[in-house]
mmCIF file with all atom_site columns, C-alpha atoms and ligand atoms in Angstrom:
data_model
loop_
_atom_site.group_PDB
_atom_site.id
_atom_site.type_symbol
_atom_site.label_atom_id
_atom_site.label_alt_id
_atom_site.label_comp_id
_atom_site.label_asym_id
_atom_site.label_entity_id
_atom_site.label_seq_id
_atom_site.pdbx_PDB_ins_code
_atom_site.Cartn_x
_atom_site.Cartn_y
_atom_site.Cartn_z
_atom_site.occupancy
_atom_site.B_iso_or_equiv
_atom_site.pdbx_formal_charge
_atom_site.auth_seq_id
_atom_site.auth_comp_id
_atom_site.auth_asym_id
_atom_site.auth_atom_id
_atom_site.pdbx_PDB_model_num
ATOM   1   C  CA  . UNK F 1 1   ? -17.626 -1.185  37.577 1.00 0.00 ? 1   UNK F CA  1
ATOM   2   C  CA  . UNK F 1 2   ? -14.983 -3.376  39.119 1.00 0.00 ? 2   UNK F CA  1
ATOM   3   C  CA  . UNK F 1 3   ? -13.561 -5.288  36.210 1.00 0.00 ? 3   UNK F CA  1
ATOM   4   C  CA  . UNK F 1 4   ? -10.577 -7.067  37.377 1.00 0.00 ? 4   UNK F CA  1
ATOM   5   C  CA  . UNK F 1 5   ? -10.071 -10.822 37.241 1.00 0.00 ? 5   UNK F CA  1
ATOM   6   C  CA  . UNK F 1 6   ? -9.951  -13.917 35.147 1.00 0.00 ? 6   UNK F CA  1
ATOM   7   C  CA  . UNK F 1 7   ? -10.462 -14.500 31.491 1.00 0.00 ? 7   UNK F CA  1
ATOM   8   C  CA  . UNK F 1 8   ? -12.446 -11.290 31.118 1.00 0.00 ? 8   UNK F CA  1
ATOM   9   C  CA  . UNK F 1 9   ? -9.218  -9.399  31.545 1.00 0.00 ? 9   UNK F CA  1
ATOM   10  C  CA  . UNK F 1 10  ? -7.582  -10.981 28.577 1.00 0.00 ? 10  UNK F CA  1
ATOM   11  C  CA  . UNK F 1 11  ? -10.535 -10.464 26.258 1.00 0.00 ? 11  UNK F CA  1
ATOM   12  C  CA  . UNK F 1 12  ? -9.790  -6.912  25.300 1.00 0.00 ? 12  UNK F CA  1
ATOM   13  C  CA  . UNK F 1 13  ? -6.043  -6.976  25.481 1.00 0.00 ? 13  UNK F CA  1
ATOM   14  C  CA  . UNK F 1 14  ? -4.058  -6.574  22.323 1.00 0.00 ? 14  UNK F CA  1
ATOM   15  C  CA  . UNK F 1 15  ? -1.472  -9.240  21.768 1.00 0.00 ? 15  UNK F CA  1
ATOM   16  C  CA  . UNK F 1 16  ? 0.444   -7.445  19.030 1.00 0.00 ? 16  UNK F CA  1
ATOM   17  C  CA  . UNK F 1 17  ? 3.225   -5.003  19.634 1.00 0.00 ? 17  UNK F CA  1
ATOM   18  C  CA  . UNK F 1 18  ? 6.510   -4.783  21.489 1.00 0.00 ? 18  UNK F CA  1
ATOM   19  C  CA  . UNK F 1 19  ? 4.997   -4.979  24.934 1.00 0.00 ? 19  UNK F CA  1
ATOM   20  C  CA  . UNK F 1 20  ? 6.675   -5.625  28.262 1.00 0.00 ? 20  UNK F CA  1
ATOM   21  C  CA  . UNK F 1 21  ? 5.406   -9.018  29.339 1.00 0.00 ? 21  UNK F CA  1
ATOM   22  C  CA  . UNK F 1 22  ? 3.364   -9.420  32.522 1.00 0.00 ? 22  UNK F CA  1
ATOM   23  C  CA  . UNK F 1 23  ? 6.066   -11.667 33.927 1.00 0.00 ? 23  UNK F CA  1
ATOM   24  C  CA  . UNK F 1 24  ? 8.721   -9.002  33.406 1.00 0.00 ? 24  UNK F CA  1
ATOM   25  C  CA  . UNK F 1 25  ? 7.171   -6.532  35.881 1.00 0.00 ? 25  UNK F CA  1
ATOM   26  C  CA  . UNK F 1 26  ? 9.112   -6.082  39.110 1.00 0.00 ? 26  UNK F CA  1
ATOM   27  C  CA  . UNK F 1 27  ? 8.097   -5.145  42.635 1.00 0.00 ? 27  UNK F CA  1
ATOM   28  C  CA  . UNK F 1 28  ? 9.063   -1.749  44.027 1.00 0.00 ? 28  UNK F CA  1
ATOM   29  C  CA  . UNK F 1 29  ? 9.089   -0.372  47.551 1.00 0.00 ? 29  UNK F CA  1
ATOM   30  C  CA  . UNK F 1 30  ? 7.643   3.051   48.371 1.00 0.00 ? 30  UNK F CA  1
ATOM   31  C  CA  . UNK F 1 31  ? 11.100  4.615   48.433 1.00 0.00 ? 31  UNK F CA  1
ATOM   32  C  CA  . UNK F 1 32  ? 11.922  3.099   45.051 1.00 0.00 ? 32  UNK F CA  1
ATOM   33  C  CA  . UNK F 1 33  ? 8.661   4.528   43.701 1.00 0.00 ? 33  UNK F CA  1
ATOM   34  C  CA  . UNK F 1 34  ? 9.614   7.971   45.059 1.00 0.00 ? 34  UNK F CA  1
ATOM   35  C  CA  . UNK F 1 35  ? 12.948  7.747   43.253 1.00 0.00 ? 35  UNK F CA  1
ATOM   36  C  CA  . UNK F 1 36  ? 11.179  6.808   40.000 1.00 0.00 ? 36  UNK F CA  1
ATOM   37  C  CA  . UNK F 1 37  ? 8.826   9.774   40.387 1.00 0.00 ? 37  UNK F CA  1
ATOM   38  C  CA  . UNK F 1 38  ? 11.750  12.102  41.079 1.00 0.00 ? 38  UNK F CA  1
ATOM   39  C  CA  . UNK F 1 39  ? 13.616  11.206  37.893 1.00 0.00 ? 39  UNK F CA  1
ATOM   40  C  CA  . UNK F 1 40  ? 10.719  12.238  35.613 1.00 0.00 ? 40  UNK F CA  1
ATOM   41  C  CA  . UNK F 1 41  ? 12.097  15.282  33.787 1.00 0.00 ? 41  UNK F CA  1
ATOM   42  C  CA  . UNK F 1 42  ? 8.862   16.782  32.466 1.00 0.00 ? 42  UNK F CA  1
ATOM   43  C  CA  . UNK F 1 43  ? 7.406   20.217  33.143 1.00 0.00 ? 43  UNK F CA  1
ATOM   44  C  CA  . UNK F 1 44  ? 3.722   20.741  33.920 1.00 0.00 ? 44  UNK F CA  1
ATOM   45  C  CA  . UNK F 1 45  ? 1.656   23.399  32.141 1.00 0.00 ? 45  UNK F CA  1
ATOM   46  C  CA  . UNK F 1 46  ? -1.958  22.900  33.165 1.00 0.00 ? 46  UNK F CA  1
ATOM   47  C  CA  . UNK F 1 47  ? -2.989  19.500  31.820 1.00 0.00 ? 47  UNK F CA  1
ATOM   48  C  CA  . UNK F 1 48  ? 0.113   19.159  29.602 1.00 0.00 ? 48  UNK F CA  1
ATOM   49  C  CA  . UNK F 1 49  ? 3.441   17.669  30.605 1.00 0.00 ? 49  UNK F CA  1
ATOM   50  C  CA  . UNK F 1 50  ? 6.278   18.784  28.300 1.00 0.00 ? 50  UNK F CA  1
ATOM   51  C  CA  . UNK F 1 51  ? 9.608   17.057  27.810 1.00 0.00 ? 51  UNK F CA  1
ATOM   52  C  CA  . UNK F 1 52  ? 12.648  18.662  26.167 1.00 0.00 ? 52  UNK F CA  1
ATOM   53  C  CA  . UNK F 1 53  ? 16.167  17.416  25.691 1.00 0.00 ? 53  UNK F CA  1
ATOM   54  C  CA  . UNK F 1 54  ? 17.343  14.243  24.016 1.00 0.00 ? 54  UNK F CA  1
ATOM   55  C  CA  . UNK F 1 55  ? 16.066  11.876  26.700 1.00 0.00 ? 55  UNK F CA  1
ATOM   56  C  CA  . UNK F 1 56  ? 12.589  12.193  28.183 1.00 0.00 ? 56  UNK F CA  1
ATOM   57  C  CA  . UNK F 1 57  ? 12.015  10.270  31.403 1.00 0.00 ? 57  UNK F CA  1
ATOM   58  C  CA  . UNK F 1 58  ? 8.310   9.741   31.901 1.00 0.00 ? 58  UNK F CA  1
ATOM   59  C  CA  . UNK F 1 59  ? 7.058   8.132   35.111 1.00 0.00 ? 59  UNK F CA  1
ATOM   60  C  CA  . UNK F 1 60  ? 3.429   7.035   34.884 1.00 0.00 ? 60  UNK F CA  1
ATOM   61  C  CA  . UNK F 1 61  ? 1.550   5.938   37.998 1.00 0.00 ? 61  UNK F CA  1
ATOM   62  C  CA  . UNK F 1 62  ? -1.788  4.279   38.551 1.00 0.00 ? 62  UNK F CA  1
ATOM   63  C  CA  . UNK F 1 63  ? -2.404  5.684   42.029 1.00 0.00 ? 63  UNK F CA  1
ATOM   64  C  CA  . UNK F 1 64  ? -4.378  4.510   45.022 1.00 0.00 ? 64  UNK F CA  1
ATOM   65  C  CA  . UNK F 1 65  ? -7.278  4.873   45.310 1.00 0.00 ? 65  UNK F CA  1
ATOM   66  C  CA  . UNK F 1 66  ? -8.532  4.118   41.843 1.00 0.00 ? 66  UNK F CA  1
ATOM   67  C  CA  . UNK F 1 67  ? -12.158 5.080   42.575 1.00 0.00 ? 67  UNK F CA  1
ATOM   68  C  CA  . UNK F 1 68  ? -14.451 6.419   41.311 1.00 0.00 ? 68  UNK F CA  1
ATOM   69  C  CA  . UNK F 1 69  ? -12.555 5.752   38.076 1.00 0.00 ? 69  UNK F CA  1
ATOM   70  C  CA  . UNK F 1 70  ? -9.133  4.340   37.413 1.00 0.00 ? 70  UNK F CA  1
ATOM   71  C  CA  . UNK F 1 71  ? -6.696  6.830   35.941 1.00 0.00 ? 71  UNK F CA  1
ATOM   72  C  CA  . UNK F 1 72  ? -3.072  7.459   35.067 1.00 0.00 ? 72  UNK F CA  1
ATOM   73  C  CA  . UNK F 1 73  ? -1.119  10.154  36.863 1.00 0.00 ? 73  UNK F CA  1
ATOM   74  C  CA  . UNK F 1 74  ? 2.036   11.937  35.704 1.00 0.00 ? 74  UNK F CA  1
ATOM   75  C  CA  . UNK F 1 75  ? 3.388   14.726  37.920 1.00 0.00 ? 75  UNK F CA  1
ATOM   76  C  CA  . UNK F 1 76  ? 0.081   14.504  39.837 1.00 0.00 ? 76  UNK F CA  1
ATOM   77  C  CA  . UNK F 1 77  ? -1.853  15.448  36.683 1.00 0.00 ? 77  UNK F CA  1
ATOM   78  C  CA  . UNK F 1 78  ? -4.666  13.042  35.786 1.00 0.00 ? 78  UNK F CA  1
ATOM   79  C  CA  . UNK F 1 79  ? -4.311  11.552  32.293 1.00 0.00 ? 79  UNK F CA  1
ATOM   80  C  CA  . UNK F 1 80  ? -2.214  14.476  31.023 1.00 0.00 ? 80  UNK F CA  1
ATOM   81  C  CA  . UNK F 1 81  ? -1.338  15.238  27.432 1.00 0.00 ? 81  UNK F CA  1
ATOM   82  C  CA  . UNK F 1 82  ? 2.337   14.447  26.831 1.00 0.00 ? 82  UNK F CA  1
ATOM   83  C  CA  . UNK F 1 83  ? 4.209   16.986  24.711 1.00 0.00 ? 83  UNK F CA  1
ATOM   84  C  CA  . UNK F 1 84  ? 7.329   15.451  23.142 1.00 0.00 ? 84  UNK F CA  1
ATOM   85  C  CA  . UNK F 1 85  ? 9.864   16.370  20.488 1.00 0.00 ? 85  UNK F CA  1
ATOM   86  C  CA  . UNK F 1 86  ? 10.510  14.055  17.546 1.00 0.00 ? 86  UNK F CA  1
ATOM   87  C  CA  . UNK F 1 87  ? 13.916  12.441  17.857 1.00 0.00 ? 87  UNK F CA  1
ATOM   88  C  CA  . UNK F 1 88  ? 13.614  12.134  21.616 1.00 0.00 ? 88  UNK F CA  1
ATOM   89  C  CA  . UNK F 1 89  ? 14.360  8.849   23.302 1.00 0.00 ? 89  UNK F CA  1
ATOM   90  C  CA  . UNK F 1 90  ? 11.455  8.378   25.688 1.00 0.00 ? 90  UNK F CA  1
ATOM   91  C  CA  . UNK F 1 91  ? 12.122  6.203   28.701 1.00 0.00 ? 91  UNK F CA  1
ATOM   92  C  CA  . UNK F 1 92  ? 8.855   5.233   30.352 1.00 0.00 ? 92  UNK F CA  1
ATOM   93  C  CA  . UNK F 1 93  ? 8.447   3.781   33.796 1.00 0.00 ? 93  UNK F CA  1
ATOM   94  C  CA  . UNK F 1 94  ? 4.933   2.473   34.390 1.00 0.00 ? 94  UNK F CA  1
ATOM   95  C  CA  . UNK F 1 95  ? 3.948   1.857   38.023 1.00 0.00 ? 95  UNK F CA  1
ATOM   96  C  CA  . UNK F 1 96  ? 0.800   0.143   39.271 1.00 0.00 ? 96  UNK F CA  1
ATOM   97  C  CA  . UNK F 1 97  ? 0.142   1.013   42.929 1.00 0.00 ? 97  UNK F CA  1
ATOM   98  C  CA  . UNK F 1 98  ? -3.382  -0.373  43.155 1.00 0.00 ? 98  UNK F CA  1
ATOM   99  C  CA  . UNK F 1 99  ? -3.475  -3.377  45.442 1.00 0.00 ? 99  UNK F CA  1
ATOM   100 C  CA  . UNK F 1 100 ? -5.038  -6.360  43.734 1.00 0.00 ? 100 UNK F CA  1
ATOM   101 C  CA  . UNK F 1 101 ? -5.708  -4.664  40.399 1.00 0.00 ? 101 UNK F CA  1
ATOM   102 C  CA  . UNK F 1 102 ? -3.975  -5.093  37.073 1.00 0.00 ? 102 UNK F CA  1
ATOM   103 C  CA  . UNK F 1 103 ? -3.560  -2.243  34.600 1.00 0.00 ? 103 UNK F CA  1
ATOM   104 C  CA  . UNK F 1 104 ? -1.560  -1.687  31.441 1.00 0.00 ? 104 UNK F CA  1
ATOM   105 C  CA  . UNK F 1 105 ? -0.025  1.264   29.613 1.00 0.00 ? 105 UNK F CA  1
ATOM   106 C  CA  . UNK F 1 106 ? -0.201  1.008   25.828 1.00 0.00 ? 106 UNK F CA  1
ATOM   107 C  CA  . UNK F 1 107 ? 0.559   3.519   23.089 1.00 0.00 ? 107 UNK F CA  1
ATOM   108 C  CA  . UNK F 1 108 ? -1.404  3.580   19.850 1.00 0.00 ? 108 UNK F CA  1
ATOM   109 C  CA  . UNK F 1 109 ? -2.445  5.884   17.037 1.00 0.00 ? 109 UNK F CA  1
ATOM   110 C  CA  . UNK F 1 110 ? -6.060  4.826   17.557 1.00 0.00 ? 110 UNK F CA  1
ATOM   111 C  CA  . UNK F 1 111 ? -8.149  7.738   18.856 1.00 0.00 ? 111 UNK F CA  1
ATOM   112 C  CA  . UNK F 1 112 ? -10.929 7.741   21.452 1.00 0.00 ? 112 UNK F CA  1
ATOM   113 C  CA  . UNK F 1 113 ? -13.703 7.033   22.163 1.00 0.00 ? 113 UNK F CA  1
ATOM   114 C  CA  . UNK F 1 114 ? -12.559 3.580   23.239 1.00 0.00 ? 114 UNK F CA  1
ATOM   115 C  CA  . UNK F 1 115 ? -15.101 0.770   23.538 1.00 0.00 ? 115 UNK F CA  1
ATOM   116 C  CA  . UNK F 1 116 ? -15.682 -1.323  26.652 1.00 0.00 ? 116 UNK F CA  1
ATOM   117 C  CA  . UNK F 1 117 ? -13.504 -4.050  25.142 1.00 0.00 ? 117 UNK F CA  1
ATOM   118 C  CA  . UNK F 1 118 ? -10.768 -2.162  23.328 1.00 0.00 ? 118 UNK F CA  1
ATOM   119 C  CA  . UNK F 1 119 ? -9.191  -3.932  20.379 1.00 0.00 ? 119 UNK F CA  1
ATOM   120 C  CA  . UNK F 1 120 ? -6.040  -1.899  20.011 1.00 0.00 ? 120 UNK F CA  1
ATOM   121 C  CA  . UNK F 1 121 ? -3.860  -2.893  17.089 1.00 0.00 ? 121 UNK F CA  1
ATOM   122 C  CA  . UNK F 1 122 ? -1.173  -2.161  16.579 1.00 0.00 ? 122 UNK F CA  1
ATOM   123 C  CA  . UNK F 1 123 ? 0.179   -1.221  19.955 1.00 0.00 ? 123 UNK F CA  1
ATOM   124 C  CA  . UNK F 1 124 ? 3.361   0.721   19.258 1.00 0.00 ? 124 UNK F CA  1
ATOM   125 C  CA  . UNK F 1 125 ? 4.934   0.401   22.692 1.00 0.00 ? 125 UNK F CA  1
ATOM   126 C  CA  . UNK F 1 126 ? 3.935   -0.275  26.264 1.00 0.00 ? 126 UNK F CA  1
ATOM   127 C  CA  . UNK F 1 127 ? 3.154   -3.121  28.610 1.00 0.00 ? 127 UNK F CA  1
ATOM   128 C  CA  . UNK F 1 128 ? 0.943   -6.125  28.930 1.00 0.00 ? 128 UNK F CA  1
ATOM   129 C  CA  . UNK F 1 129 ? -1.208  -6.259  32.071 1.00 0.00 ? 129 UNK F CA  1
ATOM   130 C  CA  . UNK F 1 130 ? 0.639   -5.682  35.288 1.00 0.00 ? 130 UNK F CA  1
ATOM   131 C  CA  . UNK F 1 131 ? 0.519   -8.475  37.841 1.00 0.00 ? 131 UNK F CA  1
ATOM   132 C  CA  . UNK F 1 132 ? -1.845  -7.270  40.614 1.00 0.00 ? 132 UNK F CA  1
ATOM   133 C  CA  . UNK F 1 133 ? 0.250   -5.663  43.377 1.00 0.00 ? 133 UNK F CA  1
ATOM   134 C  CA  . UNK F 1 134 ? 0.186   -7.182  46.832 1.00 0.00 ? 134 UNK F CA  1
ATOM   135 C  CA  . UNK F 1 135 ? -0.745  -5.262  49.972 1.00 0.00 ? 135 UNK F CA  1
ATOM   136 C  CA  . UNK F 1 136 ? 1.505   -2.234  50.331 1.00 0.00 ? 136 UNK F CA  1
ATOM   137 C  CA  . UNK F 1 137 ? 3.433   -3.098  47.159 1.00 0.00 ? 137 UNK F CA  1
ATOM   138 C  CA  . UNK F 1 138 ? 3.837   -1.534  43.760 1.00 0.00 ? 138 UNK F CA  1
ATOM   139 C  CA  . UNK F 1 139 ? 4.809   -3.202  40.518 1.00 0.00 ? 139 UNK F CA  1
ATOM   140 C  CA  . UNK F 1 140 ? 6.590   -1.485  37.640 1.00 0.00 ? 140 UNK F CA  1
ATOM   141 C  CA  . UNK F 1 141 ? 8.034   -1.963  34.190 1.00 0.00 ? 141 UNK F CA  1
ATOM   142 C  CA  . UNK F 1 142 ? 10.406  0.138   32.070 1.00 0.00 ? 142 UNK F CA  1
ATOM   143 C  CA  . UNK F 1 143 ? 10.370  0.487   28.307 1.00 0.00 ? 143 UNK F CA  1
ATOM   144 C  CA  . UNK F 1 144 ? 11.823  2.827   25.709 1.00 0.00 ? 144 UNK F CA  1
ATOM   145 C  CA  . UNK F 1 145 ? 10.021  4.429   22.773 1.00 0.00 ? 145 UNK F CA  1
ATOM   146 C  CA  . UNK F 1 146 ? 11.484  6.522   19.933 1.00 0.00 ? 146 UNK F CA  1
ATOM   147 C  CA  . UNK F 1 147 ? 8.468   8.194   18.341 1.00 0.00 ? 147 UNK F CA  1
ATOM   148 C  CA  . UNK F 1 148 ? 8.160   9.851   14.971 1.00 0.00 ? 148 UNK F CA  1
ATOM   149 C  CA  . UNK F 1 149 ? 6.220   13.100  14.819 1.00 0.00 ? 149 UNK F CA  1
ATOM   150 C  CA  . UNK F 1 150 ? 2.499   12.566  15.087 1.00 0.00 ? 150 UNK F CA  1
ATOM   151 C  CA  . UNK F 1 151 ? -0.496  12.229  17.360 1.00 0.00 ? 151 UNK F CA  1
ATOM   152 C  CA  . UNK F 1 152 ? -0.783  9.211   19.617 1.00 0.00 ? 152 UNK F CA  1
ATOM   153 C  CA  . UNK F 1 153 ? -2.779  8.036   22.609 1.00 0.00 ? 153 UNK F CA  1
ATOM   154 C  CA  . UNK F 1 154 ? -1.943  6.005   25.666 1.00 0.00 ? 154 UNK F CA  1
ATOM   155 C  CA  . UNK F 1 155 ? -4.527  3.863   27.359 1.00 0.00 ? 155 UNK F CA  1
ATOM   156 C  CA  . UNK F 1 156 ? -5.181  0.993   29.745 1.00 0.00 ? 156 UNK F CA  1
ATOM   157 C  CA  . UNK F 1 157 ? -6.353  -2.161  27.970 1.00 0.00 ? 157 UNK F CA  1
ATOM   158 C  CA  . UNK F 1 158 ? -8.321  -3.604  30.899 1.00 0.00 ? 158 UNK F CA  1
ATOM   159 C  CA  . UNK F 1 159 ? -11.937 -3.882  29.728 1.00 0.00 ? 159 UNK F CA  1
ATOM   160 C  CA  . UNK F 1 160 ? -13.823 -0.733  30.668 1.00 0.00 ? 160 UNK F CA  1
ATOM   161 C  CA  . UNK F 1 161 ? -10.890 1.348   31.846 1.00 0.00 ? 161 UNK F CA  1
ATOM   162 C  CA  . UNK F 1 162 ? -10.122 3.355   28.685 1.00 0.00 ? 162 UNK F CA  1
ATOM   163 C  CA  . UNK F 1 163 ? -13.863 3.448   28.045 1.00 0.00 ? 163 UNK F CA  1
ATOM   164 C  CA  . UNK F 1 164 ? -14.263 5.245   31.397 1.00 0.00 ? 164 UNK F CA  1
ATOM   165 C  CA  . UNK F 1 165 ? -11.457 7.672   30.667 1.00 0.00 ? 165 UNK F CA  1
ATOM   166 C  CA  . UNK F 1 166 ? -8.210  5.923   31.517 1.00 0.00 ? 166 UNK F CA  1
ATOM   167 C  CA  . UNK F 1 167 ? -6.317  7.353   28.544 1.00 0.00 ? 167 UNK F CA  1
ATOM   168 C  CA  . UNK F 1 168 ? -4.469  10.464  27.404 1.00 0.00 ? 168 UNK F CA  1
ATOM   169 C  CA  . UNK F 1 169 ? -2.968  12.057  24.320 1.00 0.00 ? 169 UNK F CA  1
ATOM   170 C  CA  . UNK F 1 170 ? 0.638   12.214  23.170 1.00 0.00 ? 170 UNK F CA  1
ATOM   171 C  CA  . UNK F 1 171 ? 1.705   14.924  20.744 1.00 0.00 ? 171 UNK F CA  1
ATOM   172 C  CA  . UNK F 1 172 ? 5.115   14.545  19.108 1.00 0.00 ? 172 UNK F CA  1
ATOM   173 C  CA  . UNK F 1 173 ? 6.318   17.547  17.086 1.00 0.00 ? 173 UNK F CA  1
HETATM 174 CU CU1 . CU  B 2 .   ? -6.593  0.215   34.029 1.00 0.00 ? 201 CU  B CU1 1
#
């Protein structure tokens, strides 16, 4: 189940969309990651994270360890549903903490189930693949999204990851 290197990675990755480029990711220390986690202004209700106010700050982490299945984590909730208000400016910070493994965070209207090789077009916002973090390092990227009301999904475009559950819903009302 380890899908991680070489040309295989690129096969399922959407090229369209306003994505943060792989080369634009930056390295973060553990204390910088803690600060990014602390500025998330969502509130947890079970498996939902709700954001109110004009600016939502959403910090998404791919945590160590990633086994048995890779996942996203927001406020320590696995692949939560994000509850947003239309008109909100959503400032995402996406952090990959998994040594040696790339991931991405991409927003789409396409609904699951996602195939092994997801062909996600268009991607509305998000990132290309992260550069694989070095030992003890994290990499991150910031991007802003201003969604209209509707139902969306976020997912990782690495082959197999969304297929195995590395995705979540976004509801904008
Ligand atoms: Cu992934």
